[in-house]
Amino acid sequence: DPYADDPVRHPALKVNSQRPFNAEPPPELLTENYITPNPIFFTRNHLPVPNLDPETYRLHVVGPPGCQSLCLSLDDLYQFPKHEITITLQCAGNRRSEMTRIKEVKGLEWNTGAISTARWAGARLCDVLAKAGHQLCGTEAHVCFEGLDSDPTGTAYGASIPLARAMDPEAEVLLAYEMNGQPLPRDHGFPVRVVVPGVVGARHVKWLGKVSVEPEESYSHWQRRDYKGFSPSVDWDTVDFDSAPSIQELPVQSAITEPKDGETVQSGEVTIKGYAWSGGGRAVVRVDVSLDGGLTWQVAELDGEEQCPRKAWAWRLWQLQAPVPAGKKELNIVCKAVDDSYNVQPDTVAPIWNLRGVLSNAWHRVHIHVTP
Ligand code: MTE
Ligand code: MO
């Protein structure tokens, strides 16, 4: 059993798949803290978790002709200036289960919990690439990452990002060795993973073994044959993966974490809580909440850290305390977020349905009962 050596996990996690391990925290735990505690941070593994020895660990940095290749130990990585940032990581499949209700999709049944927030610390990728002699050149180029996890044929997990993002110090791409002040837990990439603020989880390669600068995007399955969006009418017979760009920055997202769908609340006042986040460093500027299915709206209160403009890498938690309208026996609660480019979420999921169930960011809806 290649999974026999996987780590022990927190019992509160809701498991979507045991081998490989995929699990999300329950919604009410997810928004209990602005920073998600490591043991309940969502986990998305495609393969068995490798067991790496920090003493013999090496990161290979391979450049095109004219650049130096580097072979870095953990101690070598610690010599670069240590950079620490709070960022939210979201899987492209977060909220996929809502797409499944429209029509079957291929993928794990994530609810609203394939998203979490941590403080990550490590070396900036731009500093490491600069040490190897890289300069941003005019031609299109990509930085490819390879994990040390692999399938029985020896194929490793891989992904890439554009070189321009990797080289931009303001983009703050990290080779992270700490998560919330601790060495990375095994499930989250021990000893080193990539952290790409504002970008889909799939590019944050864990158990990082190799970084290379290439003229083309990574040839990995997960870069080329997965994690892309398509029209609702495209099916598995007609899909052409080469026709769509790989997902990088994610669209604006929000969800209600309390109350839960189907819950019963007392009449009087109801407290509604949730999260909101947008990709590419775009800040969430407003969250609108409706108690009547979207007819009327109230503006929620945003909690959490103030963030730099264009570098809003982390979510905002939000809440709204509202009187329950008199005589109501049930409420259709809806939330939707607006980012600083005034991007909004679509009102329903059907027009954004896609065969892989990614980019699911329609208004989030929760139906609850009221006792008099
Ligand atoms: N890196 C490796 N090496 N192997 C993987 O399976 N999964 C990716 C990414 N990096 C993956 C990986 C995906 S799809 C996501 S969403 C994030 O890791 C999840 O990170 P987490 O498990 O720390 O939450
Ligand atoms: Mo993912």
CSV table of C-alpha atoms and ligand atoms in Angstrom, one decimal:
chain,number,residue,atom,x,y,z
A,1,ASP,CA,0.0,0.0,0.0
A,2,PRO,CA,1.8,3.2,-1.2
A,3,TYR,CA,-0.4,5.2,1.3
A,4,ALA,CA,0.6,3.2,4.4
A,5,ASP,CA,3.1,5.9,5.4
A,6,ASP,CA,0.7,8.8,5.1
A,7,PRO,CA,0.6,11.0,8.2
A,8,VAL,CA,-2.2,10.9,10.9
A,9,ARG,CA,-4.9,13.5,10.3
A,10,HIS,CA,-7.2,15.6,12.5
A,11,PRO,CA,-10.5,13.8,13.2
A,12,ALA,CA,-12.6,17.0,12.6
A,13,LEU,CA,-11.7,17.0,8.9
A,14,LYS,CA,-14.4,15.9,6.5
A,15,VAL,CA,-12.7,13.3,4.2
A,16,ASN,CA,-13.6,13.4,0.5
A,17,SER,CA,-11.1,10.7,-0.4
A,18,GLN,CA,-8.8,8.6,1.8
A,19,ARG,CA,-6.2,7.5,-0.8
A,20,PRO,CA,-5.0,9.9,-2.0
A,21,PHE,CA,-6.0,12.0,1.1
A,22,ASN,CA,-8.4,14.9,0.4
A,23,ALA,CA,-10.3,16.6,3.2
A,24,GLU,CA,-11.8,19.9,4.3
A,25,PRO,CA,-12.6,21.4,7.6
A,26,PRO,CA,-16.3,21.8,8.5
A,27,PRO,CA,-17.6,25.3,7.7
A,28,GLU,CA,-18.1,26.5,11.3
A,29,LEU,CA,-14.5,25.6,12.1
A,30,LEU,CA,-13.1,27.2,9.0
A,31,THR,CA,-14.2,30.7,9.9
A,32,GLU,CA,-13.6,30.4,13.7
A,33,ASN,CA,-10.1,31.8,13.1
A,34,TYR,CA,-8.7,34.2,10.6
A,35,ILE,CA,-5.6,32.0,10.3
A,36,THR,CA,-6.6,28.4,9.8
A,37,PRO,CA,-4.8,26.2,12.4
A,38,ASN,CA,-2.4,23.7,10.6
A,39,PRO,CA,-4.2,20.5,11.7
A,40,ILE,CA,-7.5,21.6,10.0
A,41,PHE,CA,-6.1,23.3,6.9
A,42,PHE,CA,-7.7,21.7,3.9
A,43,THR,CA,-5.6,19.0,2.2
A,44,ARG,CA,-5.6,18.2,-1.5
A,45,ASN,CA,-3.2,15.3,-2.4
A,46,HIS,CA,-3.1,13.6,-5.8
A,47,LEU,CA,-0.6,11.0,-4.7
A,48,PRO,CA,0.9,9.4,-1.6
A,49,VAL,CA,2.7,11.8,0.8
A,50,PRO,CA,6.5,11.4,0.5
A,51,ASN,CA,8.5,11.0,3.6
A,52,LEU,CA,11.5,13.3,3.1
A,53,ASP,CA,14.6,13.5,5.2
A,54,PRO,CA,15.4,17.2,5.9
A,55,GLU,CA,19.1,16.4,6.2
A,56,THR,CA,19.5,15.0,2.7
A,57,TYR,CA,16.7,17.1,1.0
A,58,ARG,CA,18.0,19.0,-2.0
A,59,LEU,CA,16.2,21.5,-4.3
A,60,HIS,CA,17.4,21.5,-7.8
A,61,VAL,CA,17.2,24.9,-9.6
A,62,VAL,CA,17.8,24.4,-13.4
A,63,GLY,CA,18.1,27.3,-15.8
A,64,PRO,CA,18.4,27.8,-19.5
A,65,PRO,CA,21.9,28.1,-21.1
A,66,GLY,CA,23.7,31.0,-19.5
A,67,CYS,CA,22.3,30.5,-16.1
A,68,GLN,CA,23.8,28.6,-13.2
A,69,SER,CA,22.1,25.5,-11.9
A,70,LEU,CA,21.8,25.3,-8.1
A,71,CYS,CA,21.5,22.4,-5.8
A,72,LEU,CA,20.2,23.8,-2.5
A,73,SER,CA,20.0,22.2,0.9
A,74,LEU,CA,17.5,23.5,3.5
A,75,ASP,CA,20.4,25.4,5.2
A,76,ASP,CA,21.1,27.0,1.8
A,77,LEU,CA,17.5,28.1,1.6
A,78,TYR,CA,17.6,29.6,5.1
A,79,GLN,CA,20.5,31.9,3.9
A,80,PHE,CA,18.1,33.8,1.7
A,81,PRO,CA,16.2,36.7,3.3
A,82,LYS,CA,13.2,35.2,5.1
A,83,HIS,CA,9.9,36.6,3.8
A,84,GLU,CA,6.6,36.0,5.7
A,85,ILE,CA,3.1,36.7,4.3
A,86,THR,CA,-0.5,35.8,5.1
A,87,ILE,CA,-2.2,34.2,2.1
A,88,THR,CA,-5.3,32.3,1.3
A,89,LEU,CA,-5.0,29.1,-0.7
A,90,GLN,CA,-8.0,27.8,-2.6
A,91,CYS,CA,-8.5,24.7,-4.8
A,92,ALA,CA,-10.0,25.2,-8.2
A,93,GLY,CA,-12.6,22.6,-7.2
A,94,ASN,CA,-13.8,24.4,-4.1
A,95,ARG,CA,-17.7,24.2,-4.0
A,96,ARG,CA,-17.7,21.7,-6.8
A,97,SER,CA,-20.6,19.8,-5.2
A,98,GLU,CA,-22.9,22.6,-6.2
A,99,MET,CA,-22.0,22.0,-9.8
A,100,THR,CA,-22.7,18.3,-9.4
A,101,ARG,CA,-26.3,19.1,-8.4
A,102,ILE,CA,-26.8,20.6,-11.9
A,103,LYS,CA,-25.1,17.8,-13.8
A,104,GLU,CA,-22.5,15.2,-13.1
A,105,VAL,CA,-18.8,16.4,-13.1
A,106,LYS,CA,-15.5,14.6,-12.8
A,107,GLY,CA,-13.8,15.4,-9.5
A,108,LEU,CA,-13.9,15.3,-5.7
A,109,GLU,CA,-17.1,16.5,-4.0
A,110,TRP,CA,-15.7,19.6,-2.3
A,111,ASN,CA,-18.2,21.7,-0.3
A,112,THR,CA,-17.2,25.2,0.8
A,113,GLY,CA,-14.0,24.1,2.7
A,114,ALA,CA,-11.4,23.7,-0.1
A,115,ILE,CA,-9.9,27.0,1.0
A,116,SER,CA,-7.8,28.0,4.0
A,117,THR,CA,-5.5,30.8,5.2
A,118,ALA,CA,-2.0,30.6,6.8
A,119,ARG,CA,1.1,32.6,7.4
A,120,TRP,CA,3.8,31.3,5.1
A,121,ALA,CA,7.5,32.0,5.5
A,122,GLY,CA,10.4,31.1,3.2
A,123,ALA,CA,12.8,32.4,0.6
A,124,ARG,CA,11.4,34.5,-2.3
A,125,LEU,CA,11.6,32.6,-5.6
A,126,CYS,CA,12.9,35.8,-7.3
A,127,ASP,CA,15.9,35.9,-4.9
A,128,VAL,CA,16.7,32.2,-5.6
A,129,LEU,CA,16.3,32.7,-9.4
A,130,ALA,CA,18.5,35.9,-9.2
A,131,LYS,CA,21.2,33.8,-7.5
A,132,ALA,CA,21.1,31.5,-10.4
A,133,GLY,CA,21.6,34.4,-12.7
A,134,HIS,CA,18.1,34.8,-14.1
A,135,GLN,CA,16.9,38.0,-15.7
A,136,LEU,CA,13.5,38.7,-17.0
A,137,CYS,CA,13.8,38.2,-20.8
A,138,GLY,CA,11.5,39.4,-23.5
A,139,THR,CA,10.4,36.0,-24.7
A,140,GLU,CA,7.5,34.1,-23.0
A,141,ALA,CA,8.9,31.8,-20.4
A,142,HIS,CA,7.6,29.8,-17.5
A,143,VAL,CA,8.9,28.5,-14.2
A,144,CYS,CA,8.1,24.8,-13.9
A,145,PHE,CA,7.9,23.1,-10.5
A,146,GLU,CA,8.1,19.3,-9.8
A,147,GLY,CA,7.1,17.6,-6.6
A,148,LEU,CA,8.8,14.6,-5.0
A,149,ASP,CA,5.5,12.8,-4.8
A,150,SER,CA,5.0,10.3,-7.7
A,151,ASP,CA,2.7,7.7,-9.1
A,152,PRO,CA,3.7,4.0,-9.6
A,153,THR,CA,5.1,4.9,-13.1
A,154,GLY,CA,7.4,7.5,-11.5
A,155,THR,CA,5.5,10.5,-12.8
A,156,ALA,CA,5.8,13.4,-10.4
A,157,TYR,CA,3.2,16.1,-9.6
A,158,GLY,CA,4.0,19.2,-11.6
A,159,ALA,CA,2.8,22.7,-12.5
A,160,SER,CA,4.1,26.1,-13.8
A,161,ILE,CA,3.6,29.8,-13.5
A,162,PRO,CA,4.7,32.5,-15.9
A,163,LEU,CA,8.3,33.7,-15.4
A,164,ALA,CA,7.1,37.3,-15.1
A,165,ARG,CA,5.2,36.5,-11.9
A,166,ALA,CA,8.1,34.4,-10.5
A,167,MET,CA,10.5,37.3,-11.1
A,168,ASP,CA,8.3,40.1,-9.7
A,169,PRO,CA,9.3,40.8,-6.1
A,170,GLU,CA,5.8,42.4,-5.6
A,171,ALA,CA,4.2,39.1,-6.5
A,172,GLU,CA,5.9,37.6,-3.4
A,173,VAL,CA,6.1,34.0,-4.7
A,174,LEU,CA,7.7,31.9,-2.0
A,175,LEU,CA,9.7,28.7,-1.6
A,176,ALA,CA,8.0,28.2,1.8
A,177,TYR,CA,9.5,26.2,4.7
A,178,GLU,CA,7.2,27.4,7.5
A,179,MET,CA,3.4,27.5,7.9
A,180,ASN,CA,2.1,29.4,10.9
A,181,GLY,CA,5.5,29.5,12.5
A,182,GLN,CA,6.0,25.7,12.3
A,183,PRO,CA,8.0,23.6,9.8
A,184,LEU,CA,5.5,22.6,7.0
A,185,PRO,CA,3.3,19.7,8.1
A,186,ARG,CA,3.9,16.6,5.9
A,187,ASP,CA,0.5,16.9,4.2
A,188,HIS,CA,1.3,20.5,3.2
A,189,GLY,CA,4.6,19.9,1.6
A,190,PHE,CA,7.4,19.2,4.1
A,191,PRO,CA,10.1,20.4,3.9
A,192,VAL,CA,9.5,23.0,1.0
A,193,ARG,CA,6.6,24.0,-1.1
A,194,VAL,CA,5.8,26.8,-3.6
A,195,VAL,CA,3.3,29.5,-2.4
A,196,VAL,CA,2.0,31.7,-5.3
A,197,PRO,CA,-0.2,34.4,-3.7
A,198,GLY,CA,-3.5,35.1,-5.6
A,199,VAL,CA,-3.1,32.0,-7.8
A,200,VAL,CA,-5.0,28.7,-7.8
A,201,GLY,CA,-3.9,26.0,-5.3
A,202,ALA,CA,-2.7,23.6,-8.1
A,203,ARG,CA,0.4,25.8,-8.7
A,204,HIS,CA,1.5,25.7,-5.1
A,205,VAL,CA,3.6,22.6,-5.6
A,206,LYS,CA,4.3,20.7,-2.4
A,207,TRP,CA,7.4,18.5,-1.6
A,208,LEU,CA,9.3,20.7,-4.1
A,209,GLY,CA,12.2,18.8,-5.8
A,210,LYS,CA,12.9,20.9,-8.9
A,211,VAL,CA,12.4,24.4,-10.3
A,212,SER,CA,13.3,25.0,-13.9
A,213,VAL,CA,12.9,27.9,-16.3
A,214,GLU,CA,11.4,26.8,-19.6
A,215,PRO,CA,10.1,28.3,-22.9
A,216,GLU,CA,6.8,26.4,-22.4
A,217,GLU,CA,4.4,25.7,-19.6
A,218,SER,CA,4.9,22.5,-17.6
A,219,TYR,CA,4.0,19.4,-19.6
A,220,SER,CA,2.4,17.8,-16.6
A,221,HIS,CA,-1.1,16.5,-16.8
A,222,TRP,CA,-2.2,19.0,-14.1
A,223,GLN,CA,-1.0,21.9,-16.1
A,224,ARG,CA,-2.2,20.8,-19.6
A,225,ARG,CA,-5.0,18.3,-19.2
A,226,ASP,CA,-6.7,19.5,-16.0
A,227,TYR,CA,-7.4,22.8,-14.1
A,228,LYS,CA,-8.9,24.6,-17.1
A,229,GLY,CA,-12.4,26.1,-17.6
A,230,PHE,CA,-14.8,25.3,-20.5
A,231,SER,CA,-18.2,26.3,-21.8
A,232,PRO,CA,-21.2,24.4,-20.2
A,233,SER,CA,-21.9,22.7,-23.5
A,234,VAL,CA,-18.4,21.1,-23.8
A,235,ASP,CA,-18.4,17.4,-22.8
A,236,TRP,CA,-15.7,14.7,-22.6
A,237,ASP,CA,-16.2,13.9,-26.3
A,238,THR,CA,-15.7,17.4,-27.5
A,239,VAL,CA,-13.2,18.9,-25.0
A,240,ASP,CA,-10.0,20.3,-26.4
A,241,PHE,CA,-7.7,21.0,-23.5
A,242,ASP,CA,-5.2,22.9,-25.7
A,243,SER,CA,-7.9,25.5,-26.5
A,244,ALA,CA,-8.2,26.9,-22.9
A,245,PRO,CA,-5.6,28.7,-20.8
A,246,SER,CA,-4.5,27.0,-17.5
A,247,ILE,CA,-6.2,28.5,-14.5
A,248,GLN,CA,-3.8,30.9,-12.7
A,249,GLU,CA,-5.5,33.8,-10.8
A,250,LEU,CA,-8.9,32.8,-9.4
A,251,PRO,CA,-12.2,34.7,-9.7
A,252,VAL,CA,-14.0,36.4,-6.8
A,253,GLN,CA,-15.4,34.0,-4.3
A,254,SER,CA,-17.5,34.0,-1.1
A,255,ALA,CA,-19.5,31.5,1.0
A,256,ILE,CA,-21.7,31.3,4.1
A,257,THR,CA,-20.3,29.2,6.8
A,258,GLU,CA,-23.0,29.8,9.5
A,259,PRO,CA,-25.8,29.0,9.7
A,260,LYS,CA,-25.6,25.7,7.8
A,261,ASP,CA,-28.0,24.6,5.2
A,262,GLY,CA,-31.1,23.0,6.7
A,263,GLU,CA,-30.4,24.4,10.2
A,264,THR,CA,-33.2,25.7,12.5
A,265,VAL,CA,-32.6,29.1,14.2
A,266,GLN,CA,-34.6,31.0,16.8
A,267,SER,CA,-36.8,33.9,15.7
A,268,GLY,CA,-35.5,37.3,16.8
A,269,GLU,CA,-31.9,37.8,15.4
A,270,VAL,CA,-29.8,35.7,13.2
A,271,THR,CA,-26.0,35.9,12.9
A,272,ILE,CA,-24.6,35.0,9.5
A,273,LYS,CA,-20.9,34.4,9.0
A,274,GLY,CA,-18.7,33.5,6.0
A,275,TYR,CA,-15.5,34.2,4.0
A,276,ALA,CA,-14.8,36.2,0.9
A,277,TRP,CA,-11.6,36.3,-1.3
A,278,SER,CA,-10.5,37.2,-4.8
A,279,GLY,CA,-7.5,36.1,-6.9
A,280,GLY,CA,-4.6,38.1,-8.2
A,281,GLY,CA,-4.3,40.3,-5.1
A,282,ARG,CA,-7.6,42.0,-5.7
A,283,ALA,CA,-9.2,43.1,-2.4
A,284,VAL,CA,-12.7,42.2,-1.4
A,285,VAL,CA,-14.4,45.6,-1.0
A,286,ARG,CA,-17.9,44.5,0.0
A,287,VAL,CA,-20.1,41.4,0.8
A,288,ASP,CA,-23.8,41.7,0.2
A,289,VAL,CA,-26.2,39.4,2.1
A,290,SER,CA,-29.8,38.7,1.4
A,291,LEU,CA,-32.3,36.9,3.7
A,292,ASP,CA,-35.0,36.7,1.0
A,293,GLY,CA,-33.3,34.8,-1.8
A,294,GLY,CA,-31.7,37.9,-3.4
A,295,LEU,CA,-34.7,40.4,-3.5
A,296,THR,CA,-33.2,42.8,-0.9
A,297,TRP,CA,-29.6,43.1,0.4
A,298,GLN,CA,-27.7,44.2,3.5
A,299,VAL,CA,-24.0,44.9,3.6
A,300,ALA,CA,-22.0,42.6,5.9
A,301,GLU,CA,-19.2,43.7,8.3
A,302,LEU,CA,-15.7,42.8,7.1
A,303,ASP,CA,-13.3,41.5,9.7
A,304,GLY,CA,-9.6,40.5,9.3
A,305,GLU,CA,-6.4,42.3,8.4
A,306,GLU,CA,-6.1,45.4,6.3
A,307,GLN,CA,-4.2,44.5,3.1
A,308,CYS,CA,-1.9,46.3,0.7
A,309,PRO,CA,-3.6,47.5,-2.5
A,310,ARG,CA,-3.0,45.0,-5.3
A,311,LYS,CA,-1.5,42.6,-2.8
A,312,ALA,CA,-4.7,41.5,-0.9
A,313,TRP,CA,-3.5,37.9,-0.8
A,314,ALA,CA,-5.7,36.8,2.1
A,315,TRP,CA,-9.5,36.4,2.7
A,316,ARG,CA,-11.8,38.6,4.7
A,317,LEU,CA,-14.1,37.0,7.1
A,318,TRP,CA,-17.4,38.7,7.4
A,319,GLN,CA,-20.6,38.7,9.5
A,320,LEU,CA,-24.0,40.2,9.6
A,321,GLN,CA,-26.4,40.3,12.5
A,322,ALA,CA,-29.9,40.9,11.3
A,323,PRO,CA,-33.4,40.7,12.7
A,324,VAL,CA,-35.4,37.8,11.3
A,325,PRO,CA,-38.3,39.4,9.4
A,326,ALA,CA,-41.5,39.0,11.5
A,327,GLY,CA,-43.6,35.9,10.6
A,328,LYS,CA,-41.0,34.2,8.5
A,329,LYS,CA,-40.8,30.4,9.0
A,330,GLU,CA,-37.9,30.0,6.7
A,331,LEU,CA,-35.1,32.1,5.2
A,332,ASN,CA,-33.2,31.8,1.9
A,333,ILE,CA,-29.9,33.4,2.8
A,334,VAL,CA,-27.6,34.4,0.0
A,335,CYS,CA,-24.1,36.0,-0.1
A,336,LYS,CA,-22.1,37.6,-2.9
A,337,ALA,CA,-18.8,39.5,-2.8
A,338,VAL,CA,-17.4,42.4,-4.9
A,339,ASP,CA,-13.6,42.8,-5.4
A,340,ASP,CA,-11.8,46.1,-6.1
A,341,SER,CA,-12.0,45.6,-9.8
A,342,TYR,CA,-15.8,45.5,-9.3
A,343,ASN,CA,-15.8,41.8,-10.3
A,344,VAL,CA,-18.9,40.1,-9.0
A,345,GLN,CA,-20.1,36.5,-8.6
A,346,PRO,CA,-22.6,35.0,-11.0
A,347,ASP,CA,-26.1,34.5,-9.5
A,348,THR,CA,-26.5,30.9,-10.4
A,349,VAL,CA,-24.2,27.9,-11.1
A,350,ALA,CA,-25.8,26.5,-14.3
A,351,PRO,CA,-24.2,29.0,-16.8
A,352,ILE,CA,-20.7,28.4,-15.3
A,353,TRP,CA,-21.1,24.6,-15.1
A,354,ASN,CA,-18.1,22.9,-16.7
A,355,LEU,CA,-17.2,19.2,-17.0
A,356,ARG,CA,-14.4,19.3,-14.5
A,357,GLY,CA,-16.4,21.3,-11.9
A,358,VAL,CA,-13.8,24.0,-11.4
A,359,LEU,CA,-14.3,27.8,-10.8
A,360,SER,CA,-17.6,27.3,-8.9
A,361,ASN,CA,-18.3,30.7,-7.5
A,362,ALA,CA,-22.0,31.4,-7.9
A,363,TRP,CA,-23.9,33.2,-5.1
A,364,HIS,CA,-23.8,30.9,-2.1
A,365,ARG,CA,-27.2,30.0,-0.8
A,366,VAL,CA,-28.3,28.5,2.5
A,367,HIS,CA,-31.9,27.6,3.3
A,368,ILE,CA,-32.8,27.6,7.0
A,369,HIS,CA,-35.9,27.2,9.2
A,370,VAL,CA,-37.1,29.6,11.9
A,371,THR,CA,-38.8,28.5,15.1
A,372,PRO,CA,-41.2,31.1,16.6
B,1,MTE,N1,1.8,19.5,-5.0
B,1,MTE,C1,2.1,18.2,-5.1
B,1,MTE,N2,3.5,17.9,-5.1
B,1,MTE,N3,1.2,17.2,-5.2
B,1,MTE,C2,-0.1,17.5,-5.2
B,1,MTE,O1,-1.0,16.6,-5.2
B,1,MTE,N4,-1.9,19.3,-5.1
B,1,MTE,C3,-2.1,20.7,-5.5
B,1,MTE,C4,-1.2,21.7,-4.7
B,1,MTE,N5,0.2,21.2,-4.8
B,1,MTE,C5,-0.5,18.9,-5.0
B,1,MTE,C6,0.5,19.9,-4.9
B,1,MTE,C7,-3.5,21.2,-5.3
B,1,MTE,S1,-4.6,20.8,-6.6
B,1,MTE,C8,-3.8,22.0,-4.3
B,1,MTE,S2,-5.4,22.7,-4.2
B,1,MTE,C9,-2.9,22.4,-3.2
B,1,MTE,O2,-1.6,21.7,-3.4
B,1,MTE,C10,-3.4,22.0,-1.9
B,1,MTE,O3,-2.5,22.4,-0.9
B,1,MTE,P1,-2.8,21.9,0.6
B,1,MTE,O4,-3.0,20.4,0.6
B,1,MTE,O5,-1.6,22.3,1.4
B,1,MTE,O6,-4.1,22.6,1.1
B,2,MO,MO,-6.6,21.9,-6.2
